[in-house]
Short mmCIF file of C-alpha atoms in Angstrom, two decimals:
data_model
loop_
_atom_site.label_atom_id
_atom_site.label_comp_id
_atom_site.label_asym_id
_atom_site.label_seq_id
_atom_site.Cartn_x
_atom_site.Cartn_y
_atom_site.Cartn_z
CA UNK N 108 119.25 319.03 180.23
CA UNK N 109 121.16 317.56 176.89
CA UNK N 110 121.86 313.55 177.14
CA UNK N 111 124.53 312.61 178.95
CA UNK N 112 127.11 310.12 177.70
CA UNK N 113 129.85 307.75 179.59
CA UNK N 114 133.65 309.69 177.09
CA UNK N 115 136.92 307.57 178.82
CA UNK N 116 137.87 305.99 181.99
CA UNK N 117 141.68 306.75 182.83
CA UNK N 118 144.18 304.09 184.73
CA UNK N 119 147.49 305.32 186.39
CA UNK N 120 149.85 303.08 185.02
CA UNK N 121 153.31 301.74 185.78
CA UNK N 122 154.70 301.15 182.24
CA UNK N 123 152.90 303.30 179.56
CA UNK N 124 154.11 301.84 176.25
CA UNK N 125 153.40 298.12 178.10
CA UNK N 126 149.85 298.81 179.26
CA UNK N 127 149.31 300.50 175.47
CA UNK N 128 150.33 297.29 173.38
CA UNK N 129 148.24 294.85 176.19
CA UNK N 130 145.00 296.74 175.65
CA UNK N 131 145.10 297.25 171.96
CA UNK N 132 145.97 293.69 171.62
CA UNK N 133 144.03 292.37 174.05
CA UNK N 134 140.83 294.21 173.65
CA UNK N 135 141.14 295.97 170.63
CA UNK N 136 141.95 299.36 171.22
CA UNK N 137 143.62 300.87 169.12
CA UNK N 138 142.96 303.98 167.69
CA UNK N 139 145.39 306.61 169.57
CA UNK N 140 143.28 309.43 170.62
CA UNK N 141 146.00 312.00 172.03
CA UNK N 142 148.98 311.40 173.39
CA UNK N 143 150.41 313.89 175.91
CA UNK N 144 153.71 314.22 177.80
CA UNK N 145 153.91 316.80 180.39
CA UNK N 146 157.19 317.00 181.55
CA UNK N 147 156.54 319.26 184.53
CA UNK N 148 153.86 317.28 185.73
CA UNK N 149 156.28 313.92 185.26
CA UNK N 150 153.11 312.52 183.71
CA UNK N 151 152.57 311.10 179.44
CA UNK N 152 149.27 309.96 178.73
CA UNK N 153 147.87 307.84 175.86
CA UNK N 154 144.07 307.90 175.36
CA UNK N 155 143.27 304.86 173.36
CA UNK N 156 139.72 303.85 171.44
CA UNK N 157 138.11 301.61 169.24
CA UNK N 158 135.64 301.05 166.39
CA UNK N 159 132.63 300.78 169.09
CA UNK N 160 134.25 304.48 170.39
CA UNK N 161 135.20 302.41 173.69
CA UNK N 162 137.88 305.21 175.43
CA UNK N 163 140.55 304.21 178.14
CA UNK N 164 143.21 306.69 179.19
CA UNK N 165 146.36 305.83 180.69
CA UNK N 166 148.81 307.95 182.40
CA UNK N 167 152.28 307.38 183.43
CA UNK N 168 154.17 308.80 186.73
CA UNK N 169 156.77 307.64 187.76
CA UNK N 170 157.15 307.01 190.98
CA UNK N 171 153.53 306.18 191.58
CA UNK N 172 152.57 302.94 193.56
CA UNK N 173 150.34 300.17 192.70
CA UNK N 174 146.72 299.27 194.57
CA UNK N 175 146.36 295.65 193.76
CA UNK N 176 143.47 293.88 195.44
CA UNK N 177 142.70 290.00 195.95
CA UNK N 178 138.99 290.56 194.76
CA UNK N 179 136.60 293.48 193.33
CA UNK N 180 134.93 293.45 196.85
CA UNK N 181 138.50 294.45 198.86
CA UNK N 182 138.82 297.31 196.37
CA UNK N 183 135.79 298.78 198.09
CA UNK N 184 138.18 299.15 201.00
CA UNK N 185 138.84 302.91 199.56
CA UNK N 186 136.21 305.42 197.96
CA UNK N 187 137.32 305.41 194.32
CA UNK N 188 136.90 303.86 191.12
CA UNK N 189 136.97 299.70 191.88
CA UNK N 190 137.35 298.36 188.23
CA UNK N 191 136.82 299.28 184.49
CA UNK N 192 133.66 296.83 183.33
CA UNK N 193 134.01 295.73 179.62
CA UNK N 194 130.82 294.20 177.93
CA UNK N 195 132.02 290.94 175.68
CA UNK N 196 129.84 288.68 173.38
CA UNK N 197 131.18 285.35 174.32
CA UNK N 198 132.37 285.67 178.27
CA UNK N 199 133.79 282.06 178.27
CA UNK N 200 136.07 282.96 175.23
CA UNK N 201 137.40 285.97 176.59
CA UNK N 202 137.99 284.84 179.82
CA UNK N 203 140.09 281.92 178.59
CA UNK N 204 141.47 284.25 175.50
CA UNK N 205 142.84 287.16 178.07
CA UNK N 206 144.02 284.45 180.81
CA UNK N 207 145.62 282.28 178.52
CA UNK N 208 147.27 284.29 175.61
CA UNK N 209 147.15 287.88 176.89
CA UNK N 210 148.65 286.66 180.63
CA UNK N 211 145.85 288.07 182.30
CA UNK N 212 145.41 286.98 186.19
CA UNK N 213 142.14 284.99 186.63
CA UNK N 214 140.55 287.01 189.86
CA UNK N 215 136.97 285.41 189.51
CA UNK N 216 135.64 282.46 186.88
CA UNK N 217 132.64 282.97 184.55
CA UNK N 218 129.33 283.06 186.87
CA UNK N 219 125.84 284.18 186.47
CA UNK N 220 125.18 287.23 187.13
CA UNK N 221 121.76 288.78 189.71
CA UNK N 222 120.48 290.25 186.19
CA UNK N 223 118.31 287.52 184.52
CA UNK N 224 120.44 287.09 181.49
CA UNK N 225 124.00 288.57 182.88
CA UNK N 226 127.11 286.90 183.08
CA UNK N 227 130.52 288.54 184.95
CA UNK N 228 134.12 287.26 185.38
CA UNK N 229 136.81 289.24 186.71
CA UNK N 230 140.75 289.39 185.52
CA UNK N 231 143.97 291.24 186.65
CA UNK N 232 145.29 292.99 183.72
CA UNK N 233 149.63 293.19 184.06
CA UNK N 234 149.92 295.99 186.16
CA UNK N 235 146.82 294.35 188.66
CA UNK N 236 144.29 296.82 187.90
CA UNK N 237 140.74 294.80 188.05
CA UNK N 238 138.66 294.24 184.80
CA UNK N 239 134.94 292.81 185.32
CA UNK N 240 133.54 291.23 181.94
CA UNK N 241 130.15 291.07 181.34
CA UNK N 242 128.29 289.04 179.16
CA UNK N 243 124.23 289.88 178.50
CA UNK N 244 121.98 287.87 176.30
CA UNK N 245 120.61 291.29 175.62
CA UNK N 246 122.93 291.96 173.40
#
């Protein structure tokens, strides 16, 4: 069987263009992809990337409704994708960086992780959707 490789993660969004200008400024994304509107669908999508080849698609319908949750553990509560996980180099620096200039919602402060080495914090991006970074002295 040929290698297998991890290509994009997509996010129903709210706001399109807003969720677009957070991510590229807040974690660097931003190479556009493809953009797609499909009118009879109601849906426009922006696939977004970086230098690293990182992918994250959002799509926009209106109409659709948010599933916030308190902490990564209640999203478990349905049997779906929890969080997007984004590995940083300094996790102390981007937690305070995307809480403090970028607006993010602190869910869960910079602890160690079970992984010898492994550090994880958790923030609400503007529309709620979780976002678990993860710092490794691996790197």
């Amino acid at each position: 069987m040929a290698a297998v490789r991890f290509h994009h993660i997509s996010l129903s969004v709210a706001d399109l263009t807003a969720q677009e200008a957070w991510y590229s400024s807040a974690f660097g994304l931003t190479h556009v992809d493809e953009r797609l509107e499909m009118p009879e669908a109601g849906v426009r999508t922006v696939v977004l990337s970086d230098a690293a080849d990182l992918r994250v698609e959002f799509v926009e319908r209106p109409g659709s409704s948010p599933a916030a949750y308190a902490d990564p553990f209640a999203a478990t509560v349905v049997q779906t994708f929890t969080h997007l996980a984004l590995q940083v180099p300094d996790l102390d620096a981007a937690f305070t960086r995307l809480t403090g200039e970028y607006g993010a919602a602190p869910v869960s402060s910079p602890a160690p992780g079970v992984t010898e080495g492994m550090r994880y914090a958790y923030i609400a991006d503007p529309e709620g959707n979780l976002v678990e970074l993860i710092e490794t002295s691996h790197d």
